[in-house]
Coordinates of C-alpha atoms in Angstrom, one line a residue:
Chain A
M1 CA 88.9 114.4 112.2
Y2 CA 86.9 112.3 114.6
L3 CA 83.3 111.6 113.7
G4 CA 80.2 110.7 115.8
L5 CA 78.0 107.7 114.9
S6 CA 75.5 109.7 112.9
E7 CA 78.1 111.6 110.9
A8 CA 79.8 108.3 110.0
A9 CA 76.4 106.8 109.1
D10 CA 75.6 109.8 106.8
F11 CA 79.0 109.4 105.1
L12 CA 78.5 105.7 104.5
K13 CA 75.0 106.2 103.1
D14 CA 76.3 108.7 100.6
C15 CA 79.5 106.9 99.5
R16 CA 79.9 104.8 96.4
D17 CA 82.2 102.1 95.0
A18 CA 83.9 101.5 98.3
V19 CA 86.9 99.4 99.1
I20 CA 86.9 98.1 102.7
I21 CA 90.4 97.3 104.0
V22 CA 90.9 94.8 106.8
H23 CA 94.2 94.2 108.6
Q24 CA 97.0 91.7 107.9
S25 CA 96.8 88.3 109.6
P26 CA 93.0 88.8 109.6
D27 CA 91.0 87.7 112.6
G28 CA 87.3 87.2 113.4
D29 CA 86.8 90.9 114.2
C30 CA 88.2 92.5 111.1
I31 CA 86.8 89.9 108.8
G32 CA 83.4 90.2 110.6
A33 CA 83.5 94.0 110.4
G34 CA 84.6 94.0 106.7
F35 CA 81.9 91.6 105.5
A36 CA 79.2 93.0 107.7
L37 CA 79.9 96.5 106.4
K38 CA 79.8 95.1 102.8
D39 CA 76.3 93.7 103.5
I40 CA 75.1 96.9 105.1
L41 CA 76.3 99.1 102.2
G42 CA 74.6 96.6 99.9
C43 CA 71.3 97.4 101.6
F44 CA 71.6 100.9 100.2
G45 CA 72.6 99.7 96.8
I46 CA 76.3 100.7 97.4
R47 CA 78.8 98.5 95.7
S48 CA 81.8 97.5 97.8
R49 CA 84.8 95.1 98.0
V50 CA 86.7 93.7 101.0
E51 CA 90.5 93.7 100.6
C52 CA 93.2 92.1 102.7
C53 CA 96.9 91.6 102.1
D54 CA 96.6 88.0 103.5
A55 CA 94.3 85.1 102.7
F56 CA 91.3 84.6 104.9
P57 CA 91.7 81.4 107.1
S58 CA 89.3 78.7 106.0
R59 CA 87.5 78.5 109.3
Y60 CA 86.0 81.9 108.5
D61 CA 84.4 80.6 105.2
Y62 CA 80.9 81.2 106.6
M63 CA 81.7 84.9 106.5
T64 CA 83.9 85.1 103.4
S65 CA 82.3 82.7 101.0
V66 CA 79.9 85.4 99.8
G67 CA 82.9 86.7 97.9
C68 CA 85.0 89.8 98.5
G69 CA 83.1 91.7 95.8
E70 CA 83.6 92.6 92.2
D71 CA 86.4 94.6 90.6
F72 CA 86.0 98.3 90.2
E73 CA 87.9 101.5 90.5
P74 CA 87.2 102.6 94.1
Q75 CA 85.7 106.0 94.9
T76 CA 85.8 105.5 98.7
I77 CA 88.4 103.9 100.9
I78 CA 87.3 102.6 104.2
A79 CA 89.5 100.8 106.8
V80 CA 88.0 98.7 109.6
D81 CA 89.7 97.5 112.8
I82 CA 93.1 98.9 111.6
A83 CA 94.9 101.1 114.2
D84 CA 97.9 101.9 112.0
T85 CA 98.6 101.9 108.2
Q86 CA 101.5 99.5 108.9
L87 CA 98.9 96.8 109.8
M88 CA 97.6 97.0 106.2
G89 CA 100.6 95.0 105.0
C90 CA 101.1 95.4 101.3
L91 CA 97.9 97.3 100.9
G92 CA 99.4 100.2 103.0
E93 CA 101.3 101.5 100.0
K94 CA 98.2 101.4 97.8
Y95 CA 95.7 102.9 100.2
G96 CA 97.5 104.0 103.4
D97 CA 97.5 107.7 102.7
R98 CA 94.0 108.0 101.2
V99 CA 91.7 106.3 103.7
Q100 CA 88.6 108.4 104.0
L101 CA 86.9 106.7 106.9
C102 CA 88.4 104.4 109.5
I103 CA 86.1 102.5 111.9
D104 CA 88.1 101.2 114.9
H105 CA 88.0 100.4 118.6
H106 CA 91.8 100.5 119.3
I107 CA 92.6 103.3 121.6
S108 CA 96.1 103.3 120.0
N109 CA 94.6 104.3 116.6
T110 CA 97.0 106.8 115.0
G111 CA 94.3 108.9 113.3
Y112 CA 95.8 108.2 109.9
A113 CA 92.4 108.5 108.1
E114 CA 90.7 111.6 106.9
M115 CA 87.8 110.8 109.2
T116 CA 87.8 108.3 112.1
L117 CA 85.0 106.7 114.0
L118 CA 86.8 105.6 117.2
N119 CA 85.3 104.1 120.3
G120 CA 88.0 102.7 122.6
E121 CA 85.4 101.4 125.0
A122 CA 83.8 99.1 122.4
S123 CA 84.8 95.5 122.8
A124 CA 85.2 95.0 119.1
T125 CA 85.0 96.9 115.9
C126 CA 82.0 94.7 115.1
E127 CA 80.2 96.3 118.1
L128 CA 80.6 99.7 116.3
I129 CA 79.4 98.1 113.0
W130 CA 76.2 97.0 114.7
E131 CA 75.6 100.5 116.1
L132 CA 76.3 102.0 112.6
A133 CA 73.9 99.6 110.9
R134 CA 71.1 100.6 113.3
E135 CA 72.0 104.3 112.9
M136 CA 71.8 103.9 109.2
G137 CA 68.5 102.0 109.4
A138 CA 70.0 99.0 107.5
E139 CA 68.2 95.7 107.5
I140 CA 70.7 93.3 109.1
S141 CA 70.8 90.0 107.3
E142 CA 71.6 86.6 108.9
H143 CA 75.0 86.7 107.3
C144 CA 75.6 90.2 108.6
A145 CA 74.5 89.1 112.1
A146 CA 76.9 86.1 112.0
C147 CA 79.7 88.4 111.0
I148 CA 79.0 90.8 113.9
Y149 CA 78.6 88.0 116.4
T150 CA 81.9 86.5 115.3
G151 CA 83.8 89.8 115.7
I152 CA 82.4 90.3 119.2
A153 CA 83.1 86.7 120.3
T154 CA 86.6 86.9 118.9
D155 CA 87.7 90.0 120.6
T156 CA 86.1 89.2 124.0
G157 CA 87.3 85.6 124.1
C158 CA 83.7 84.6 123.9
F159 CA 82.6 87.2 126.6
K160 CA 85.4 86.1 128.9
Y161 CA 87.8 89.0 129.0
D162 CA 87.7 92.3 130.8
C163 CA 87.0 94.2 127.6
T164 CA 83.5 92.5 127.4
T165 CA 80.9 95.3 127.6
A166 CA 77.3 95.2 128.7
N167 CA 76.5 96.5 125.2
C168 CA 78.1 93.6 123.5
H169 CA 76.1 91.1 125.7
R170 CA 73.0 93.0 124.6
I171 CA 73.9 92.8 120.9
A172 CA 74.6 89.0 121.3
A173 CA 71.1 88.7 123.0
R174 CA 69.5 90.4 120.0
I175 CA 71.4 88.3 117.5
I176 CA 70.7 85.0 119.2
E177 CA 67.0 85.9 119.5
D178 CA 66.4 87.2 116.0
Y179 CA 68.8 85.1 113.8
D180 CA 69.6 81.4 113.4
I181 CA 73.4 81.9 113.0
G182 CA 74.4 78.7 114.7
F183 CA 76.5 80.6 117.3
A184 CA 77.5 77.4 119.2
K185 CA 79.1 76.0 116.0
I186 CA 80.9 79.3 115.4
N187 CA 82.2 79.3 119.0
R188 CA 83.2 75.7 118.8
S189 CA 85.3 76.3 115.7
M190 CA 86.9 79.5 117.1
F191 CA 87.5 78.4 120.7
E192 CA 87.5 74.7 121.0
V193 CA 88.9 73.0 117.9
K194 CA 92.6 72.8 117.0
S195 CA 94.4 70.7 114.5
L196 CA 96.0 67.5 115.8
G197 CA 99.4 68.9 114.9
R198 CA 98.7 72.1 116.9
I199 CA 97.5 70.1 120.0
R200 CA 100.6 67.9 119.9
M201 CA 102.9 70.9 119.5
E202 CA 101.3 72.6 122.5
C203 CA 101.8 69.5 124.6
R204 CA 105.4 69.5 123.6
V205 CA 105.8 73.2 124.5
I206 CA 104.1 72.5 127.9
E207 CA 106.7 69.8 128.6
L208 CA 109.4 72.4 128.0
M209 CA 108.0 74.8 130.7
E210 CA 110.4 75.9 133.5
Y211 CA 109.1 77.2 136.8
Y212 CA 110.5 79.9 139.0
L213 CA 109.4 81.5 142.3
D214 CA 106.9 78.8 143.2
N215 CA 105.5 78.8 139.6
R216 CA 104.8 82.5 139.8
I217 CA 107.0 82.9 136.7
T218 CA 106.8 80.2 134.0
M219 CA 109.1 80.2 131.1
I220 CA 109.3 78.4 127.8
C221 CA 112.6 78.6 126.0
I222 CA 112.7 77.5 122.4
T223 CA 116.0 77.5 120.6
K224 CA 116.4 76.9 116.9
D225 CA 117.5 73.3 117.7
I226 CA 114.3 72.6 119.5
M227 CA 112.2 74.1 116.7
E228 CA 114.1 71.8 114.3
Q229 CA 113.5 68.8 116.5
M230 CA 109.8 69.7 116.7
G231 CA 109.6 70.3 113.0
V232 CA 108.1 73.8 113.5
D233 CA 109.1 77.4 112.7
S234 CA 108.6 80.6 114.6
N235 CA 105.2 81.3 113.0
D236 CA 103.9 77.9 114.0
L237 CA 104.5 78.9 117.6
E238 CA 102.2 81.9 117.4
G239 CA 99.9 81.9 120.4
C240 CA 102.1 79.6 122.5
A241 CA 103.2 82.6 124.6
S242 CA 99.9 82.5 126.5
L243 CA 100.2 78.7 127.3
P244 CA 102.0 79.4 130.6
L245 CA 99.0 81.4 131.8
Q246 CA 96.9 78.2 131.9
V247 CA 99.0 77.0 134.8
E248 CA 97.4 77.7 138.3
G249 CA 99.4 80.3 140.2
V250 CA 101.4 81.7 137.3
E251 CA 101.6 85.5 137.3
V252 CA 103.9 86.1 134.4
G253 CA 104.5 83.8 131.5
L254 CA 107.6 84.2 129.4
M255 CA 108.4 82.8 126.0
I256 CA 111.9 83.0 124.6
K257 CA 112.4 82.2 120.9
E258 CA 115.8 82.1 119.3
R259 CA 115.7 84.5 116.3
E260 CA 119.4 84.2 115.3
P261 CA 122.5 83.2 117.3
Q262 CA 122.7 85.3 120.4
V263 CA 119.4 87.1 119.6
Y264 CA 116.2 86.1 121.4
K265 CA 112.6 87.4 120.9
I266 CA 110.9 87.6 124.3
S267 CA 107.1 87.5 124.7
M268 CA 105.7 88.3 128.1
R269 CA 102.2 87.7 129.3
S270 CA 100.7 88.8 132.7
A271 CA 97.8 86.9 134.4
G272 CA 97.6 89.3 137.3
D273 CA 98.7 92.7 138.4
V274 CA 102.2 92.8 137.0
N275 CA 102.4 95.3 134.1
V276 CA 104.6 93.5 131.6
S277 CA 104.7 96.5 129.3
E278 CA 106.7 98.4 131.9
I279 CA 109.1 95.5 132.3
C280 CA 109.6 95.2 128.6
R281 CA 110.1 98.9 128.3
T282 CA 113.1 98.7 130.7
L283 CA 114.5 96.0 128.4
G284 CA 114.1 98.1 125.3
G285 CA 110.7 96.7 124.1
G286 CA 107.0 97.6 124.7
G287 CA 103.4 96.5 124.4
H288 CA 100.3 96.4 126.6
A289 CA 100.0 95.8 130.3
K290 CA 99.0 92.2 129.9
A291 CA 101.0 91.3 126.7
A292 CA 104.4 92.8 125.7
G293 CA 107.7 91.9 124.2
C294 CA 111.3 92.8 123.6
L295 CA 114.5 91.5 122.0
L296 CA 117.5 90.4 124.1
K297 CA 121.0 89.7 123.0
G298 CA 123.5 87.3 124.6
S299 CA 123.8 83.7 125.4
I300 CA 120.7 81.8 126.4
D301 CA 121.8 81.6 130.0
E302 CA 122.5 85.3 130.2
V303 CA 119.0 86.0 128.7
K304 CA 117.3 83.7 131.2
S305 CA 119.1 85.3 134.2
I306 CA 118.2 88.8 133.0
L307 CA 114.6 87.8 132.7
I308 CA 114.3 85.9 135.9
E309 CA 115.9 88.8 137.8
T310 CA 113.8 91.6 136.2
V311 CA 110.5 89.8 136.2
G312 CA 111.2 88.4 139.7
K313 CA 111.6 91.9 141.1
A314 CA 108.2 92.9 139.6
V315 CA 106.4 89.8 140.8
C316 CA 107.8 90.2 144.3
R317 CA 107.2 93.9 144.5
Chain B
M1 CA 53.1 70.4 141.6
Y2 CA 54.7 72.8 139.2
L3 CA 54.8 76.5 140.2
G4 CA 55.0 79.7 138.2
L5 CA 57.6 82.3 139.1
S6 CA 55.2 84.5 141.2
E7 CA 53.9 81.5 143.2
A8 CA 57.5 80.4 143.9
A9 CA 58.4 84.0 144.9
D10 CA 55.4 84.1 147.3
F11 CA 56.4 80.8 148.9
L12 CA 60.0 82.0 149.4
K13 CA 59.0 85.3 150.9
D14 CA 56.8 83.4 153.4
C15 CA 59.2 80.6 154.4
R16 CA 61.5 80.5 157.4
D17 CA 64.6 78.7 158.6
A18 CA 65.4 77.2 155.2
V19 CA 68.0 74.6 154.3
I20 CA 69.1 75.0 150.6
I21 CA 70.5 71.7 149.2
V22 CA 72.8 71.7 146.2
H23 CA 73.9 68.6 144.3
Q24 CA 76.9 66.3 144.9
S25 CA 80.2 67.2 143.0
P26 CA 79.0 70.8 143.3
D27 CA 79.7 73.0 140.3
G28 CA 79.4 76.8 139.6
D29 CA 75.7 76.7 138.9
C30 CA 74.5 74.9 142.0
I31 CA 76.9 76.7 144.3
G32 CA 76.0 80.0 142.7
A33 CA 72.2 79.3 143.0
G34 CA 72.5 78.1 146.6
F35 CA 74.5 81.1 147.8
A36 CA 72.6 83.6 145.8
L37 CA 69.3 82.3 147.2
K38 CA 70.7 82.5 150.7
D39 CA 71.5 86.2 150.1
I40 CA 68.0 86.8 148.6
L41 CA 66.2 85.2 151.6
G42 CA 68.5 87.3 153.8
C43 CA 67.0 90.4 152.3
F44 CA 63.7 89.4 153.7
G45 CA 65.2 88.5 157.1
I46 CA 64.8 84.8 156.4
R47 CA 67.5 82.6 158.0
S48 CA 68.9 79.9 155.7
R49 CA 71.8 77.5 155.3
V50 CA 73.4 75.9 152.2
E51 CA 74.1 72.2 152.5
C52 CA 76.0 69.9 150.2
C53 CA 77.2 66.3 150.7
D54 CA 80.6 67.2 149.2
A55 CA 83.1 70.0 150.0
F56 CA 83.1 73.1 147.8
P57 CA 86.1 73.4 145.5
S58 CA 88.4 76.2 146.7
R59 CA 88.2 78.0 143.4
Y60 CA 84.6 78.9 144.4
D61 CA 85.8 80.6 147.7
Y62 CA 84.5 84.0 146.5
M63 CA 81.0 82.6 146.7
T64 CA 81.3 80.2 149.7
S65 CA 83.5 82.2 152.0
V66 CA 80.5 84.1 153.4
G67 CA 79.8 80.8 155.2
C68 CA 77.0 78.2 154.7
G69 CA 74.9 79.6 157.5
E70 CA 74.3 78.9 161.2
D71 CA 72.9 75.7 162.6
F72 CA 69.1 75.5 163.2
E73 CA 66.3 73.0 162.9
P74 CA 65.0 73.6 159.3
Q75 CA 61.4 74.5 158.8
T76 CA 61.8 74.6 155.0
I77 CA 63.7 72.4 152.6
I78 CA 64.7 73.8 149.2
A79 CA 66.7 72.0 146.5
V80 CA 68.4 74.0 143.7
D81 CA 69.7 72.6 140.5
I82 CA 69.0 69.0 141.6
A83 CA 67.1 66.9 139.0
D84 CA 66.9 63.8 141.1
T85 CA 67.2 63.0 144.8
Q86 CA 70.0 60.6 143.9
L87 CA 72.1 63.6 143.1
M88 CA 71.9 64.8 146.7
G89 CA 74.4 62.1 147.7
C90 CA 74.3 61.4 151.5
L91 CA 71.8 64.3 152.0
G92 CA 69.2 62.3 150.0
E93 CA 68.4 60.1 152.9
K94 CA 68.0 63.1 155.3
Y95 CA 66.0 65.4 153.0
G96 CA 65.1 63.6 149.8
D97 CA 61.5 62.9 150.6
R98 CA 60.7 66.2 152.2
V99 CA 61.8 68.8 149.8
Q100 CA 59.1 71.5 149.6
L101 CA 60.5 73.6 146.7
C102 CA 62.9 72.5 144.0
I103 CA 64.2 75.2 141.6
D104 CA 65.8 73.6 138.5
H105 CA 66.4 74.0 134.8
H106 CA 67.0 70.3 134.0
I107 CA 64.2 69.0 131.8
S108 CA 64.9 65.5 133.2
N109 CA 63.8 66.7 136.7
T110 CA 61.9 63.8 138.3
G111 CA 59.4 66.1 140.1
Y112 CA 60.4 64.6 143.5
A113 CA 59.6 67.9 145.4
E114 CA 56.3 69.0 146.7
M115 CA 56.5 72.0 144.5
T116 CA 58.8 72.5 141.5
L117 CA 59.8 75.7 139.7
L118 CA 61.1 74.2 136.5
N119 CA 62.2 76.0 133.3
G120 CA 64.0 73.6 130.9
E121 CA 64.7 76.5 128.6
A122 CA 66.8 78.4 131.1
S123 CA 70.5 78.1 130.5
A124 CA 71.2 77.7 134.2
T125 CA 69.4 77.5 137.5
C126 CA 71.0 80.8 138.3
E127 CA 69.0 82.3 135.4
L128 CA 65.9 81.3 137.4
I129 CA 67.3 82.6 140.7
W130 CA 67.8 86.1 139.0
E131 CA 64.2 86.1 137.8
L132 CA 63.0 85.0 141.2
A133 CA 65.0 87.8 143.0
R134 CA 63.4 90.4 140.7
E135 CA 59.9 88.9 141.2
M136 CA 60.5 89.0 144.9
G137 CA 61.7 92.6 144.7
A138 CA 65.0 91.6 146.5
E139 CA 67.9 93.9 146.4
I140 CA 70.7 92.0 144.7
S141 CA 74.0 92.4 146.4
E142 CA 77.4 92.3 144.6
H143 CA 78.1 88.8 146.1
C144 CA 74.7 87.6 144.9
A145 CA 75.4 89.0 141.4
A146 CA 78.8 87.3 141.3
C147 CA 77.0 84.0 142.3
I148 CA 74.4 84.4 139.5
Y149 CA 77.0 85.3 136.9
T150 CA 79.1 82.3 137.9
G151 CA 76.2 79.9 137.5
I152 CA 75.3 81.2 134.1
A153 CA 78.9 81.2 132.9
T154 CA 79.4 77.7 134.2
D155 CA 76.5 76.1 132.4
T156 CA 76.9 78.0 129.1
G157 CA 80.6 77.4 128.9
C158 CA 80.9 81.2 129.1
F159 CA 78.1 81.9 126.6
K160 CA 79.7 79.4 124.1
Y161 CA 77.2 76.5 124.0
D162 CA 73.9 76.0 122.3
C163 CA 72.0 76.3 125.6
T164 CA 73.0 80.0 125.9
T165 CA 69.8 82.1 125.9
A166 CA 69.3 85.7 124.9
N167 CA 68.0 86.2 128.5
C168 CA 71.2 85.0 130.1
H169 CA 73.2 87.5 127.9
R170 CA 70.8 90.2 129.1
I171 CA 71.3 89.2 132.7
A172 CA 75.1 89.3 132.2
A173 CA 74.8 92.8 130.7
R174 CA 72.9 94.0 133.8
I175 CA 75.4 92.4 136.1
I176 CA 78.5 93.8 134.3
E177 CA 76.9 97.2 134.2
D178 CA 75.7 97.5 137.8
Y179 CA 78.2 95.4 139.8
D180 CA 82.0 95.2 140.1
I181 CA 82.2 91.4 140.4
G182 CA 85.5 91.0 138.5
F183 CA 83.9 88.7 135.9
A184 CA 87.1 88.4 133.9
K185 CA 88.9 87.0 136.9
I186 CA 86.0 84.6 137.6
N187 CA 86.1 83.4 134.0
R188 CA 89.9 83.0 134.0
S189 CA 89.7 80.8 137.1
M190 CA 86.9 78.8 135.7
F191 CA 87.8 78.4 132.0
E192 CA 91.5 79.1 131.6
V193 CA 93.5 77.9 134.6
K194 CA 94.4 74.3 135.4
S195 CA 96.8 72.8 137.9
L196 CA 100.1 71.8 136.4
G197 CA 99.3 68.2 137.2
R198 CA 96.1 68.4 135.3
I199 CA 97.8 70.0 132.3
R200 CA 100.5 67.3 132.2
M201 CA 97.9 64.6 132.6
E202 CA 95.8 65.9 129.7
C203 CA 98.9 66.0 127.5
R204 CA 99.6 62.4 128.4
V205 CA 96.0 61.5 127.6
I206 CA 96.2 63.3 124.3
E207 CA 99.3 61.2 123.4
L208 CA 97.2 58.1 123.9
M209 CA 94.6 59.1 121.4
E210 CA 93.8 56.6 118.6
Y211 CA 92.2 57.8 115.4
Y212 CA 89.8 56.0 113.1
L213 CA 87.9 56.8 109.9
D214 CA 90.1 59.8 109.0
N215 CA 89.9 61.1 112.6
R216 CA 86.1 61.2 112.6
I217 CA 86.3 58.8 115.6
T218 CA 88.9 59.5 118.2
M219 CA 89.4 57.1 121.1
I220 CA 91.3 57.2 124.3
C221 CA 91.8 53.8 126.0
I222 CA 93.0 53.8 129.6
T223 CA 93.6 50.5 131.3
K224 CA 94.4 50.1 135.0
D225 CA 98.0 49.6 134.0
I226 CA 98.1 53.0 132.3
M227 CA 96.4 54.7 135.3
E228 CA 99.0 53.2 137.5
Q229 CA 101.9 54.4 135.2
M230 CA 100.3 57.9 135.2
G231 CA 99.8 57.9 138.9
V232 CA 96.1 58.8 138.6
D233 CA 92.8 57.1 139.4
S234 CA 89.5 57.1 137.6
N235 CA 88.3 60.3 139.4
D236 CA 91.3 62.3 138.2
L237 CA 90.4 61.5 134.7
E238 CA 87.0 63.3 135.0
G239 CA 86.5 65.7 132.1
C240 CA 89.0 63.9 129.9
A241 CA 86.3 62.4 127.8
S242 CA 85.8 65.6 126.0
L243 CA 89.5 66.0 125.1
P244 CA 89.1 64.2 121.7
L245 CA 86.5 66.8 120.7
Q246 CA 89.2 69.4 120.6
V247 CA 90.7 67.8 117.5
E248 CA 89.7 69.2 114.2
G249 CA 87.4 66.9 112.3
V250 CA 86.4 64.6 115.2
E251 CA 82.8 63.8 115.2
V252 CA 82.6 61.3 118.1
G253 CA 85.1 61.1 120.9
L254 CA 85.3 57.9 122.9
M255 CA 86.9 57.2 126.3
I256 CA 87.4 53.7 127.5
K257 CA 88.3 53.3 131.2
E258 CA 89.0 49.9 132.7
R259 CA 86.8 49.5 135.8
E260 CA 87.7 45.9 136.6
P261 CA 89.2 43.1 134.6
Q262 CA 87.1 42.6 131.5
V263 CA 84.7 45.5 132.4
Y264 CA 85.0 48.9 130.8
K265 CA 83.2 52.2 131.3
I266 CA 82.7 54.0 128.0
S267 CA 82.1 57.7 127.7
M268 CA 80.9 59.0 124.3
R269 CA 80.9 62.6 123.2
S270 CA 79.5 64.0 120.0
A271 CA 80.8 67.2 118.3
G272 CA 78.3 67.0 115.5
D273 CA 75.1 65.4 114.4
V274 CA 75.7 61.9 115.7
N275 CA 73.3 61.2 118.7
V276 CA 75.6 59.3 121.1
S277 CA 72.7 58.7 123.4
E278 CA 71.1 56.4 120.8
I279 CA 74.3 54.5 120.3
C280 CA 74.8 54.0 124.0
R281 CA 71.2 52.8 124.4
T282 CA 71.9 50.0 121.8
L283 CA 74.8 49.1 124.0
G284 CA 72.8 49.0 127.3
G285 CA 73.6 52.6 128.4
G286 CA 72.2 56.0 127.9
G287 CA 72.6 59.8 128.4
H288 CA 72.2 62.9 126.3
A289 CA 72.5 63.4 122.5
K290 CA 76.0 65.0 122.9
A291 CA 77.2 63.1 126.0
A292 CA 76.4 59.5 126.9
G293 CA 77.9 56.4 128.3
C294 CA 77.7 52.6 128.8
L295 CA 79.5 49.6 130.3
L296 CA 81.0 47.0 128.1
K297 CA 82.4 43.6 129.0
G298 CA 85.0 41.5 127.3
S299 CA 88.7 41.9 126.4
I300 CA 89.9 45.4 125.5
D301 CA 90.2 44.3 121.9
E302 CA 86.7 43.1 121.8
V303 CA 85.4 46.3 123.4
K304 CA 87.3 48.4 120.9
S305 CA 86.0 46.5 117.9
I306 CA 82.4 46.8 119.1
L307 CA 82.8 50.5 119.6
I308 CA 84.5 51.2 116.2
E309 CA 81.9 49.1 114.4
T310 CA 78.8 50.7 116.2
V311 CA 80.1 54.2 116.2
G312 CA 81.5 53.9 112.7
K313 CA 78.0 53.0 111.3
A314 CA 76.5 56.0 113.0
V315 CA 79.2 58.4 111.7
C316 CA 78.9 57.1 108.1
R317 CA 75.2 57.0 108.1

């Protein structure tokens, strides 16, 4: 059942002893939404606890250091920013089939919860949390404002991406005006700072780039041997698939990672009009228009030729 | 003489045949302000021309391709985003002593113009141009909106930096809502894309980084020999001084560039509480709290020791 804002607000004001689940590999939006909602429920004397199957990265300490909440037997299960129970990780088994309210902005939300507050046009789940707080008449604390700002900044790439809404700019205006959250420091830690190891690894990955069709296709190919030489594993390379898109003129960026002998994981990113989800679907994979993936089998040379041919056709269409 | 918004609006509505000067090494804010103002004057049938001593970078074509304006003998000289006549480059001689109106947001503005509309709290000169357009009752075109958005995004690092105001978020909200300017594409070209040569050069500069005091001070030292090896000159290295601040834990980033034998140009950037302007002043230079510079003479080893000692004291204070 899909709820409107006021129905969701009514449900929240009447709930008690709530567990708020956030998704695995937690990011700024789900952590922000979870901890902001915990603050908001607290305004109404409602006890709650944030749960996640993974640890929270330390750069989000300013949101999480208030603590996840005390131990109690939950009477209410709420999921925030979770499109599918699979994204709950190990918590899926415990809570997946008994979520009462899900608050989300992913249009792909599977509707697994009893009640869902879904707005696919919101830039971030935190945008919905802000609206809920106002609907509920909650007093938004500085901590809560920092959480909401973080979620919006995370999901919009600091107001850079297409998904940025006029509404989220207005929320940011209100937050900057009314609270001293140190937004520039938050943005610096989220968007500018990397570990020295990460910076060095990215430079090495950039050295590996191969260019096709006048740079319109840029490919990074990382075999197990290269990972070993670099002293990294597949997880360390997360996020590197978008590095080719930094290069002027690139339309599609490809990252090939060897998963096992003769099996390669392909990540495809589009900087322009090419729909990489369509390309990946023809190769047995899927995803979004700008970010998709698939698995390919064969020798590395075979895999490269398939990709250059398939992506080349789409780029030159 | 300092003007209020309505006085500046009155002056603009009554002027004719205006030259709008923007500063040397033109950036998104001065180009945006210049071309937006040209559009706004056009609404009132006022002929104007944008002038700059340097060429406009091609990534700003969407603003400049309307053309700078026809040739005519100017009756009005307006400067936008120019704090000091020195920043006009070769146009300083021609126009420097006869600017009637200067529109600027730099608190350091020298007041060289007959009349100045100055707001040091505005994030960008384009924020003032928006306010002026509304005060004048101008109809803001899509091109004008794209110019104003670009200026604000440029000077705030896409709403990331401390200088970002609630007002500029509200202007962005209005622009996103009312115009189809393709802001995400603008942001991508301004903040994400670099030439392959630039990316490779930055990687090589990162390799040269030296770390002191547990990475709290990070230094890049580029001698003439290194520039020659890299095939770059001092201008190509512009912007590299902020690369050390990407590294987690860095408080002060230093860049040393050899200008001539035994003479080094030092650029200092602060990521935290250290006021690098103060440090540079003790070394005979100056600048802002977060970005300053000075010249040092001596051997490279002498220069490095002076810097490590002086900056080290400030960092450990």
